[in-house]
mmCIF file of C-alpha atoms in Angstrom:
data_model
loop_
_atom_site.group_PDB
_atom_site.id
_atom_site.type_symbol
_atom_site.label_atom_id
_atom_site.label_comp_id
_atom_site.label_asym_id
_atom_site.label_seq_id
_atom_site.Cartn_x
_atom_site.Cartn_y
_atom_site.Cartn_z
ATOM 1 C CA UNK A 12 65.231 -95.211 8.697
ATOM 2 C CA UNK A 13 66.993 -92.234 10.225
ATOM 3 C CA UNK A 14 69.829 -92.913 7.786
ATOM 4 C CA UNK A 15 67.426 -92.439 4.869
ATOM 5 C CA UNK A 16 66.091 -89.184 6.323
ATOM 6 C CA UNK A 17 69.607 -87.891 6.924
ATOM 7 C CA UNK A 18 70.683 -88.882 3.407
ATOM 8 C CA UNK A 19 67.764 -87.025 1.786
ATOM 9 C CA UNK A 20 68.052 -83.984 4.065
ATOM 10 C CA UNK A 21 71.775 -83.569 3.414
ATOM 11 C CA UNK A 22 71.177 -83.768 -0.331
ATOM 12 C CA UNK A 23 68.418 -81.143 -0.168
ATOM 13 C CA UNK A 24 70.500 -78.862 2.065
ATOM 14 C CA UNK A 25 73.514 -79.005 -0.258
ATOM 15 C CA UNK A 26 71.442 -78.143 -3.308
ATOM 16 C CA UNK A 27 69.628 -75.415 -1.385
ATOM 17 C CA UNK A 28 72.869 -73.722 -0.314
ATOM 18 C CA UNK A 29 74.232 -73.992 -3.848
ATOM 19 C CA UNK A 30 71.077 -72.380 -5.239
ATOM 20 C CA UNK A 31 71.246 -69.533 -2.700
ATOM 21 C CA UNK A 32 74.887 -68.871 -3.595
ATOM 22 C CA UNK A 33 74.032 -68.836 -7.302
ATOM 23 C CA UNK A 34 71.136 -66.421 -6.735
ATOM 24 C CA UNK A 35 73.351 -64.099 -4.672
ATOM 25 C CA UNK A 36 76.072 -64.194 -7.317
ATOM 26 C CA UNK A 37 73.611 -63.466 -10.139
ATOM 27 C CA UNK A 38 72.002 -60.602 -8.224
ATOM 28 C CA UNK A 39 75.324 -58.921 -7.494
ATOM 29 C CA UNK A 40 76.610 -59.572 -11.016
ATOM 30 C CA UNK A 41 73.546 -58.102 -12.732
ATOM 31 C CA UNK A 42 73.325 -55.080 -10.447
ATOM 32 C CA UNK A 43 77.059 -54.470 -10.660
ATOM 33 C CA UNK A 44 76.949 -54.586 -14.450
ATOM 34 C CA UNK A 45 74.136 -52.022 -14.388
ATOM 35 C CA UNK A 46 75.954 -49.563 -12.104
ATOM 36 C CA UNK A 47 79.579 -50.281 -13.013
ATOM 37 C CA UNK A 48 79.944 -47.134 -15.118
ATOM 38 C CA UNK A 49 78.667 -44.964 -12.267
ATOM 39 C CA UNK A 50 80.976 -46.608 -9.736
ATOM 40 C CA UNK A 51 84.029 -46.151 -11.954
ATOM 41 C CA UNK A 52 83.321 -42.650 -13.262
ATOM 42 C CA UNK A 53 82.567 -41.324 -9.779
ATOM 43 C CA UNK A 54 85.394 -43.251 -8.090
ATOM 44 C CA UNK A 55 83.246 -44.988 -5.487
ATOM 45 C CA UNK A 56 85.650 -46.884 -3.166
ATOM 46 C CA UNK A 57 85.676 -50.661 -3.557
ATOM 47 C CA UNK A 58 85.058 -51.107 0.172
ATOM 48 C CA UNK A 59 81.834 -49.097 -0.021
ATOM 49 C CA UNK A 60 80.667 -51.113 -3.031
ATOM 50 C CA UNK A 61 81.343 -54.308 -1.085
ATOM 51 C CA UNK A 62 79.456 -53.036 1.983
ATOM 52 C CA UNK A 63 76.557 -52.008 -0.233
ATOM 53 C CA UNK A 64 76.109 -55.462 -1.753
ATOM 54 C CA UNK A 65 76.809 -57.260 1.538
ATOM 55 C CA UNK A 66 73.902 -55.376 3.116
ATOM 56 C CA UNK A 67 71.573 -56.956 0.544
ATOM 57 C CA UNK A 68 72.383 -60.558 1.498
ATOM 58 C CA UNK A 69 69.545 -60.960 4.054
ATOM 59 C CA UNK A 70 67.066 -59.560 1.533
ATOM 60 C CA UNK A 71 68.291 -61.891 -1.215
ATOM 61 C CA UNK A 72 68.007 -64.845 1.159
ATOM 62 C CA UNK A 73 64.410 -64.017 2.080
ATOM 63 C CA UNK A 74 63.347 -63.420 -1.513
ATOM 64 C CA UNK A 75 65.013 -66.488 -3.044
ATOM 65 C CA UNK A 76 64.702 -69.104 -0.288
ATOM 66 C CA UNK A 77 61.224 -70.334 -1.335
ATOM 67 C CA UNK A 78 62.276 -71.053 -4.914
ATOM 68 C CA UNK A 79 65.675 -72.376 -3.765
ATOM 69 C CA UNK A 80 64.066 -74.850 -1.349
ATOM 70 C CA UNK A 81 61.614 -75.982 -4.024
ATOM 71 C CA UNK A 82 64.415 -76.350 -6.558
ATOM 72 C CA UNK A 83 66.553 -78.338 -4.108
ATOM 73 C CA UNK A 84 63.689 -80.662 -3.208
ATOM 74 C CA UNK A 85 62.613 -81.342 -6.782
ATOM 75 C CA UNK A 86 66.173 -81.920 -7.922
ATOM 76 C CA UNK A 87 66.909 -84.309 -5.034
ATOM 77 C CA UNK A 88 63.777 -86.431 -5.387
ATOM 78 C CA UNK A 89 63.970 -86.511 -9.176
ATOM 79 C CA UNK A 90 67.529 -87.821 -8.894
ATOM 80 C CA UNK A 91 66.421 -90.452 -6.383
ATOM 81 C CA UNK A 92 63.602 -91.426 -8.695
ATOM 82 C CA UNK A 93 65.887 -91.792 -11.705
ATOM 83 C CA UNK A 94 68.180 -94.027 -9.647
ATOM 84 C CA UNK A 95 65.210 -96.214 -8.651
ATOM 85 C CA UNK A 96 65.772 -95.336 -4.994
ATOM 86 C CA UNK A 97 62.173 -94.149 -4.621
ATOM 87 C CA UNK A 98 60.983 -97.568 -5.826
ATOM 88 C CA UNK A 99 63.146 -99.196 -3.171
ATOM 89 C CA UNK A 100 61.658 -96.980 -0.478
ATOM 90 C CA UNK A 101 58.127 -97.797 -1.591
ATOM 91 C CA UNK A 102 58.962 -101.484 -1.522
ATOM 92 C CA UNK A 103 59.824 -101.141 2.168
ATOM 93 C CA UNK A 104 56.424 -99.582 2.891
ATOM 94 C CA UNK A 105 57.166 -95.865 2.520
ATOM 95 C CA UNK A 106 54.059 -93.943 1.404
ATOM 96 C CA UNK A 107 54.102 -90.432 -0.075
ATOM 97 C CA UNK A 108 54.146 -88.632 3.272
ATOM 98 C CA UNK A 109 56.830 -90.861 4.773
ATOM 99 C CA UNK A 110 58.990 -90.506 1.668
ATOM 100 C CA UNK A 111 58.703 -86.732 1.616
ATOM 101 C CA UNK A 112 58.944 -86.186 5.373
ATOM 102 C CA UNK A 113 62.580 -84.951 5.223
ATOM 103 C CA UNK A 114 61.630 -82.366 2.587
ATOM 104 C CA UNK A 115 58.599 -81.170 4.553
ATOM 105 C CA UNK A 116 60.627 -80.815 7.751
ATOM 106 C CA UNK A 117 63.345 -78.980 5.825
ATOM 107 C CA UNK A 118 60.713 -76.679 4.297
ATOM 108 C CA UNK A 119 59.285 -75.881 7.731
ATOM 109 C CA UNK A 120 62.775 -75.068 8.995
ATOM 110 C CA UNK A 121 63.413 -72.714 6.067
ATOM 111 C CA UNK A 122 59.987 -71.125 6.602
ATOM 112 C CA UNK A 123 60.905 -70.388 10.224
ATOM 113 C CA UNK A 124 64.315 -69.097 9.152
ATOM 114 C CA UNK A 125 62.759 -66.772 6.565
ATOM 115 C CA UNK A 126 60.419 -65.380 9.202
ATOM 116 C CA UNK A 127 63.284 -64.781 11.635
ATOM 117 C CA UNK A 128 65.618 -63.189 9.067
ATOM 118 C CA UNK A 129 62.800 -61.038 7.718
ATOM 119 C CA UNK A 130 62.005 -59.747 11.198
ATOM 120 C CA UNK A 131 65.459 -59.357 12.726
ATOM 121 C CA UNK A 132 67.881 -58.684 9.895
ATOM 122 C CA UNK A 133 66.080 -57.406 6.787
ATOM 123 C CA UNK A 134 64.914 -54.047 8.263
ATOM 124 C CA UNK A 135 68.423 -53.220 9.466
ATOM 125 C CA UNK A 136 70.076 -54.376 6.258
ATOM 126 C CA UNK A 137 67.663 -52.362 4.117
ATOM 127 C CA UNK A 138 68.279 -49.246 6.191
ATOM 128 C CA UNK A 139 72.027 -49.810 5.922
ATOM 129 C CA UNK A 140 71.929 -50.283 2.141
ATOM 130 C CA UNK A 141 69.787 -47.178 1.670
ATOM 131 C CA UNK A 142 72.061 -45.115 3.910
ATOM 132 C CA UNK A 143 75.095 -46.216 1.887
ATOM 133 C CA UNK A 144 73.292 -45.498 -1.365
ATOM 134 C CA UNK A 145 72.043 -42.050 -0.334
ATOM 135 C CA UNK A 146 75.073 -40.840 1.599
ATOM 136 C CA UNK A 147 77.827 -42.225 -0.594
ATOM 137 C CA UNK A 148 76.819 -43.695 -3.934
ATOM 138 C CA UNK A 149 74.015 -41.297 -4.908
ATOM 139 C CA UNK A 150 76.055 -38.392 -3.592
ATOM 140 C CA UNK A 151 78.630 -39.217 -6.269
ATOM 141 C CA UNK A 152 76.243 -40.116 -9.080
ATOM 142 C CA UNK A 153 73.219 -38.648 -10.789
ATOM 143 C CA UNK A 154 70.831 -41.378 -9.598
ATOM 144 C CA UNK A 155 69.281 -39.033 -7.052
ATOM 145 C CA UNK A 156 68.160 -36.719 -9.842
ATOM 146 C CA UNK A 157 66.038 -39.311 -11.626
ATOM 147 C CA UNK A 158 62.331 -38.588 -11.836
ATOM 148 C CA UNK A 159 60.243 -40.447 -9.322
ATOM 149 C CA UNK A 160 56.558 -40.511 -8.521
ATOM 150 C CA UNK A 161 55.534 -41.999 -5.196
ATOM 151 C CA UNK A 162 51.946 -43.026 -4.595
ATOM 152 C CA UNK A 163 50.245 -43.324 -1.208
ATOM 153 C CA UNK A 164 53.017 -41.780 0.878
ATOM 154 C CA UNK A 165 52.168 -41.765 4.577
ATOM 155 C CA UNK A 166 54.262 -41.320 7.695
ATOM 156 C CA UNK A 167 54.312 -40.114 11.295
ATOM 157 C CA UNK A 168 56.054 -36.749 11.256
ATOM 158 C CA UNK A 169 57.154 -33.988 13.592
ATOM 159 C CA UNK A 170 54.802 -32.346 16.119
ATOM 160 C CA UNK A 171 52.728 -35.558 16.399
ATOM 161 C CA UNK A 172 51.399 -35.142 12.869
ATOM 162 C CA UNK A 173 50.177 -37.849 10.515
ATOM 163 C CA UNK A 174 50.825 -37.226 6.815
ATOM 164 C CA UNK A 175 48.899 -38.815 3.938
ATOM 165 C CA UNK A 176 49.928 -37.888 0.398
ATOM 166 C CA UNK A 177 48.293 -39.455 -2.669
ATOM 167 C CA UNK A 178 51.091 -38.479 -5.082
ATOM 168 C CA UNK A 179 54.547 -37.079 -4.431
ATOM 169 C CA UNK A 180 56.887 -36.054 -7.279
ATOM 170 C CA UNK A 181 60.478 -36.033 -6.067
ATOM 171 C CA UNK A 182 62.008 -34.013 -8.918
ATOM 172 C CA UNK A 183 59.538 -31.112 -8.823
ATOM 173 C CA UNK A 184 59.005 -31.379 -5.043
ATOM 174 C CA UNK A 185 55.232 -31.249 -5.389
ATOM 175 C CA UNK A 186 52.442 -33.208 -3.701
ATOM 176 C CA UNK A 187 48.845 -33.918 -4.622
ATOM 177 C CA UNK A 188 45.986 -35.097 -2.452
ATOM 178 C CA UNK A 189 47.338 -34.043 0.954
ATOM 179 C CA UNK A 190 45.924 -34.772 4.397
ATOM 180 C CA UNK A 191 47.739 -33.711 7.587
ATOM 181 C CA UNK A 192 46.312 -34.681 10.978
ATOM 182 C CA UNK A 193 47.532 -33.184 14.261
ATOM 183 C CA UNK A 194 47.079 -35.082 17.532
ATOM 184 C CA UNK A 195 47.480 -34.368 21.214
ATOM 185 C CA UNK A 196 49.491 -36.480 23.655
ATOM 186 C CA UNK A 197 46.546 -38.904 23.958
ATOM 187 C CA UNK A 198 46.483 -39.401 20.162
ATOM 188 C CA UNK A 199 43.196 -37.509 19.833
ATOM 189 C CA UNK A 200 42.723 -35.490 16.657
ATOM 190 C CA UNK A 201 42.930 -31.736 17.163
ATOM 191 C CA UNK A 202 43.369 -30.455 13.605
ATOM 192 C CA UNK A 203 42.945 -31.760 10.070
ATOM 193 C CA UNK A 204 44.451 -30.033 7.044
ATOM 194 C CA UNK A 205 43.368 -31.093 3.547
ATOM 195 C CA UNK A 206 44.912 -29.636 0.400
ATOM 196 C CA UNK A 207 44.686 -30.292 -3.304
ATOM 197 C CA UNK A 208 48.352 -29.541 -3.966
ATOM 198 C CA UNK A 209 51.562 -28.580 -2.186
ATOM 199 C CA UNK A 210 54.868 -27.180 -3.471
ATOM 200 C CA UNK A 211 58.342 -26.643 -2.000
ATOM 201 C CA UNK A 212 60.112 -23.361 -2.792
ATOM 202 C CA UNK A 213 63.421 -24.306 -1.229
ATOM 203 C CA UNK A 214 62.574 -22.987 2.234
ATOM 204 C CA UNK A 215 59.017 -23.996 3.067
ATOM 205 C CA UNK A 216 55.892 -25.798 1.826
ATOM 206 C CA UNK A 217 52.867 -23.978 0.428
ATOM 207 C CA UNK A 218 49.491 -25.732 0.180
ATOM 208 C CA UNK A 219 46.863 -24.754 -2.411
ATOM 209 C CA UNK A 220 43.054 -25.017 -2.179
ATOM 210 C CA UNK A 221 43.438 -25.868 1.464
ATOM 211 C CA UNK A 222 40.891 -26.599 4.192
ATOM 212 C CA UNK A 223 41.888 -26.349 7.874
ATOM 213 C CA UNK A 224 39.511 -27.876 10.419
ATOM 214 C CA UNK A 225 40.002 -27.813 14.199
ATOM 215 C CA UNK A 226 38.329 -30.383 16.447
ATOM 216 C CA UNK A 227 37.315 -30.739 20.049
ATOM 217 C CA UNK A 228 39.855 -33.255 21.475
ATOM 218 C CA UNK A 229 37.146 -34.745 23.692
ATOM 219 C CA UNK A 230 34.726 -35.208 20.791
ATOM 220 C CA UNK A 231 36.341 -35.637 17.353
ATOM 221 C CA UNK A 232 32.920 -35.810 15.720
ATOM 222 C CA UNK A 233 32.442 -32.099 16.478
ATOM 223 C CA UNK A 234 34.253 -29.491 14.406
ATOM 224 C CA UNK A 235 35.097 -26.281 16.232
ATOM 225 C CA UNK A 236 36.177 -24.271 13.205
ATOM 226 C CA UNK A 237 36.724 -24.742 9.459
ATOM 227 C CA UNK A 238 38.667 -22.299 7.264
ATOM 228 C CA UNK A 239 39.460 -22.344 3.545
ATOM 229 C CA UNK A 240 42.588 -20.937 1.876
ATOM 230 C CA UNK A 241 43.638 -20.655 -1.748
ATOM 231 C CA UNK A 242 47.244 -20.557 -0.533
ATOM 232 C CA UNK A 243 48.335 -21.729 2.886
ATOM 233 C CA UNK A 244 51.959 -21.409 4.113
ATOM 234 C CA UNK A 245 52.435 -24.707 5.920
ATOM 235 C CA UNK A 246 54.372 -24.724 9.177
ATOM 236 C CA UNK A 247 56.037 -28.031 8.388
ATOM 237 C CA UNK A 248 59.572 -29.033 9.349
ATOM 238 C CA UNK A 249 59.877 -31.928 6.888
ATOM 239 C CA UNK A 250 61.903 -31.256 3.732
ATOM 240 C CA UNK A 251 61.550 -33.182 0.438
ATOM 241 C CA UNK A 252 64.491 -35.371 1.452
ATOM 242 C CA UNK A 253 62.777 -36.120 4.767
ATOM 243 C CA UNK A 254 59.693 -37.361 2.918
ATOM 244 C CA UNK A 255 61.743 -39.958 1.049
ATOM 245 C CA UNK A 256 63.501 -40.982 4.250
ATOM 246 C CA UNK A 257 60.202 -41.442 6.078
ATOM 247 C CA UNK A 258 58.904 -43.564 3.219
ATOM 248 C CA UNK A 259 61.825 -45.982 3.420
ATOM 249 C CA UNK A 260 61.489 -46.246 7.201
ATOM 250 C CA UNK A 261 57.900 -47.498 6.870
ATOM 251 C CA UNK A 262 58.860 -50.002 4.174
ATOM 252 C CA UNK A 263 61.642 -51.382 6.365
ATOM 253 C CA UNK A 264 59.641 -51.887 9.556
ATOM 254 C CA UNK A 265 59.202 -55.327 11.084
ATOM 255 C CA UNK A 266 55.809 -56.719 12.100
ATOM 256 C CA UNK A 267 55.791 -55.242 15.598
ATOM 257 C CA UNK A 268 56.877 -51.787 14.419
ATOM 258 C CA UNK A 269 54.406 -51.773 11.530
ATOM 259 C CA UNK A 270 51.551 -52.874 13.793
ATOM 260 C CA UNK A 271 52.312 -50.051 16.231
ATOM 261 C CA UNK A 272 52.584 -47.638 13.305
ATOM 262 C CA UNK A 273 49.122 -48.653 12.065
ATOM 263 C CA UNK A 274 47.639 -48.134 15.524
ATOM 264 C CA UNK A 275 48.797 -44.516 15.419
ATOM 265 C CA UNK A 276 46.763 -43.997 12.251
ATOM 266 C CA UNK A 277 43.541 -45.674 13.429
ATOM 267 C CA UNK A 278 41.652 -42.442 14.085
ATOM 268 C CA UNK A 279 42.937 -40.608 11.025
ATOM 269 C CA UNK A 280 40.159 -41.565 8.627
ATOM 270 C CA UNK A 281 42.694 -42.174 5.833
ATOM 271 C CA UNK A 282 41.165 -45.499 4.854
ATOM 272 C CA UNK A 283 43.161 -46.024 1.654
ATOM 273 C CA UNK A 284 46.511 -45.551 3.376
ATOM 274 C CA UNK A 285 45.486 -47.680 6.349
ATOM 275 C CA UNK A 286 44.270 -50.431 4.055
ATOM 276 C CA UNK A 287 47.601 -50.480 2.216
ATOM 277 C CA UNK A 288 49.485 -50.676 5.513
ATOM 278 C CA UNK A 289 47.315 -53.556 6.725
ATOM 279 C CA UNK A 290 47.966 -55.467 3.504
ATOM 280 C CA UNK A 291 51.707 -55.020 4.066
ATOM 281 C CA UNK A 292 51.346 -56.197 7.668
ATOM 282 C CA UNK A 293 49.518 -59.398 6.731
ATOM 283 C CA UNK A 294 51.971 -59.970 3.883
ATOM 284 C CA UNK A 295 54.902 -59.933 6.334
ATOM 285 C CA UNK A 296 53.199 -62.803 8.188
ATOM 286 C CA UNK A 297 51.995 -64.757 5.153
ATOM 287 C CA UNK A 298 55.092 -64.562 2.948
ATOM 288 C CA UNK A 299 57.303 -67.089 4.821
ATOM 289 C CA UNK A 300 54.582 -69.738 4.563
ATOM 290 C CA UNK A 301 54.837 -69.509 0.789
ATOM 291 C CA UNK A 302 58.023 -71.574 1.097
ATOM 292 C CA UNK A 303 56.358 -74.677 2.553
ATOM 293 C CA UNK A 304 53.239 -74.212 0.419
ATOM 294 C CA UNK A 305 54.990 -74.238 -2.960
ATOM 295 C CA UNK A 306 57.078 -77.136 -1.665
ATOM 296 C CA UNK A 307 53.900 -79.166 -1.173
ATOM 297 C CA UNK A 308 52.808 -78.274 -4.703
ATOM 298 C CA UNK A 309 56.126 -79.342 -6.207
ATOM 299 C CA UNK A 310 56.634 -82.625 -4.337
ATOM 300 C CA UNK A 311 54.117 -84.655 -6.409
ATOM 301 C CA UNK A 312 55.934 -83.587 -9.580
ATOM 302 C CA UNK A 313 59.253 -84.697 -8.100
ATOM 303 C CA UNK A 314 57.935 -88.224 -7.636
ATOM 304 C CA UNK A 315 56.275 -88.495 -11.044
ATOM 305 C CA UNK A 316 58.391 -86.747 -13.692
ATOM 306 C CA UNK A 317 61.465 -88.685 -12.646
ATOM 307 C CA UNK A 318 59.922 -91.966 -13.744
ATOM 308 C CA UNK A 319 61.366 -91.246 -17.155
ATOM 309 C CA UNK A 320 65.100 -91.291 -17.579
ATOM 310 C CA UNK A 321 66.826 -88.043 -18.382
ATOM 311 C CA UNK A 322 64.192 -85.793 -16.855
ATOM 312 C CA UNK A 323 66.002 -84.898 -13.647
ATOM 313 C CA UNK A 324 66.709 -81.410 -14.945
ATOM 314 C CA UNK A 325 63.020 -81.006 -15.773
ATOM 315 C CA UNK A 326 62.656 -80.326 -12.057
ATOM 316 C CA UNK A 327 64.426 -76.999 -12.605
ATOM 317 C CA UNK A 328 61.795 -75.889 -15.096
ATOM 318 C CA UNK A 329 58.974 -77.121 -12.881
ATOM 319 C CA UNK A 330 60.381 -75.247 -9.883
ATOM 320 C CA UNK A 331 60.697 -72.012 -11.853
ATOM 321 C CA UNK A 332 57.180 -72.392 -13.279
ATOM 322 C CA UNK A 333 55.618 -73.002 -9.858
ATOM 323 C CA UNK A 334 57.575 -70.149 -8.290
ATOM 324 C CA UNK A 335 56.618 -67.751 -11.089
ATOM 325 C CA UNK A 336 52.936 -68.712 -10.885
ATOM 326 C CA UNK A 337 52.938 -68.243 -7.109
ATOM 327 C CA UNK A 338 54.580 -64.829 -7.522
ATOM 328 C CA UNK A 339 51.947 -63.760 -10.075
ATOM 329 C CA UNK A 340 48.991 -64.897 -7.953
ATOM 330 C CA UNK A 341 50.483 -63.298 -4.847
ATOM 331 C CA UNK A 342 51.164 -60.005 -6.646
ATOM 332 C CA UNK A 343 47.626 -59.874 -8.037
ATOM 333 C CA UNK A 344 46.189 -60.562 -4.586
ATOM 334 C CA UNK A 345 48.253 -57.794 -2.988
ATOM 335 C CA UNK A 346 47.292 -55.345 -5.733
ATOM 336 C CA UNK A 347 43.597 -56.138 -5.267
ATOM 337 C CA UNK A 348 43.988 -55.739 -1.516
ATOM 338 C CA UNK A 349 45.684 -52.349 -1.741
ATOM 339 C CA UNK A 350 43.068 -51.276 -4.261
ATOM 340 C CA UNK A 351 40.300 -52.131 -1.796
ATOM 341 C CA UNK A 352 38.843 -55.015 -3.814
ATOM 342 C CA UNK A 353 39.848 -57.602 -1.197
ATOM 343 C CA UNK A 354 40.164 -57.453 2.598
ATOM 344 C CA UNK A 355 43.834 -57.134 3.653
ATOM 345 C CA UNK A 356 44.019 -60.572 5.270
ATOM 346 C CA UNK A 357 42.479 -62.236 2.194
ATOM 347 C CA UNK A 358 44.818 -60.375 -0.157
ATOM 348 C CA UNK A 359 47.902 -61.551 1.737
ATOM 349 C CA UNK A 360 46.825 -65.167 2.238
ATOM 350 C CA UNK A 361 45.018 -65.915 -1.028
ATOM 351 C CA UNK A 362 48.115 -67.246 -2.825
ATOM 352 C CA UNK A 363 49.321 -69.532 0.027
ATOM 353 C CA UNK A 364 45.812 -70.922 0.570
ATOM 354 C CA UNK A 365 45.150 -71.543 -3.137
ATOM 355 C CA UNK A 366 48.496 -73.281 -3.603
ATOM 356 C CA UNK A 367 47.965 -75.330 -0.446
ATOM 357 C CA UNK A 368 44.644 -76.560 -1.838
ATOM 358 C CA UNK A 369 46.281 -77.284 -5.201
ATOM 359 C CA UNK A 370 49.088 -79.245 -3.538
ATOM 360 C CA UNK A 371 46.667 -81.301 -1.468
ATOM 361 C CA UNK A 372 44.603 -82.049 -4.586
ATOM 362 C CA UNK A 373 47.697 -83.188 -6.510
ATOM 363 C CA UNK A 374 48.755 -85.526 -3.714
ATOM 364 C CA UNK A 375 45.306 -87.113 -3.481
ATOM 365 C CA UNK A 376 45.039 -87.463 -7.256
ATOM 366 C CA UNK A 377 48.504 -88.860 -7.966
ATOM 367 C CA UNK A 378 49.076 -90.900 -4.817
#
């Protein structure tokens, strides 16, 4: 029986690798077509363009592996079904779980690989791609001048300060809804600055309608002094470019770094920002399991649709439909979590759990 498992696994692996290569090619082709005029008109060296797209490969792998593994599995089993090989396996006593064991093991391997790549390679590759884009490509193009609004910007800045900004507009260099918390070496809050708006004049930041509160480090519940200012020149070393850089650093953190980052913010009182960070943290853990979960949902279809001749390629449509539905449910869950409607752990795991239940129900109903 090991021969059967090896035969099925090799078929799935070949289709999986082919799908990954196709996804990588399509991504590069589409993005290159979009930016080709900028590359040519600004004479961006071919080597830099190649390095830029090569740095995206780990990200493409992580994002497309779930749908690629599902596509490979459905295509393989549908082909086996059309060739009556599934009937032969059932005749020898193979039940659903024994027949699909190679696919499940393969899915678990890809799930583990996604987790590893996402933790070890994606943060570095994202930082590399953004450095290339900012230092070389955007320096030669007008992309950096495009209007951009960033919501819920938060980062750990200079002088042990925590920054929380509701809205940041990169073109006008203005902020809205600002909270700046200063801490001592023991991470105890010593000062809290709240401002309605902040602007950059090219040299420094100025906050408007600002409240500055100082706290007793030994008892943060007690306020020593509170002052109000219509205009407050902010002693802040971060420039507008630094704000964008800090934002990308948070987005590119791995689980351990993000968890430590959240711990720094625990005493800040910025519940909205902390909630968003916790959703991202749980999503980093939950996302790889989406691979094996949608695989379990798709397997029953692979062993049923193929009973009719000529429907092997229907597996492609089924895979895309399942992947799209999972993406929609997952996106809605994350949005509800960041909006405070769902706890962070529920928001991140709702899609995998729902699809796991759906897959189990399909198996029990059809087999």
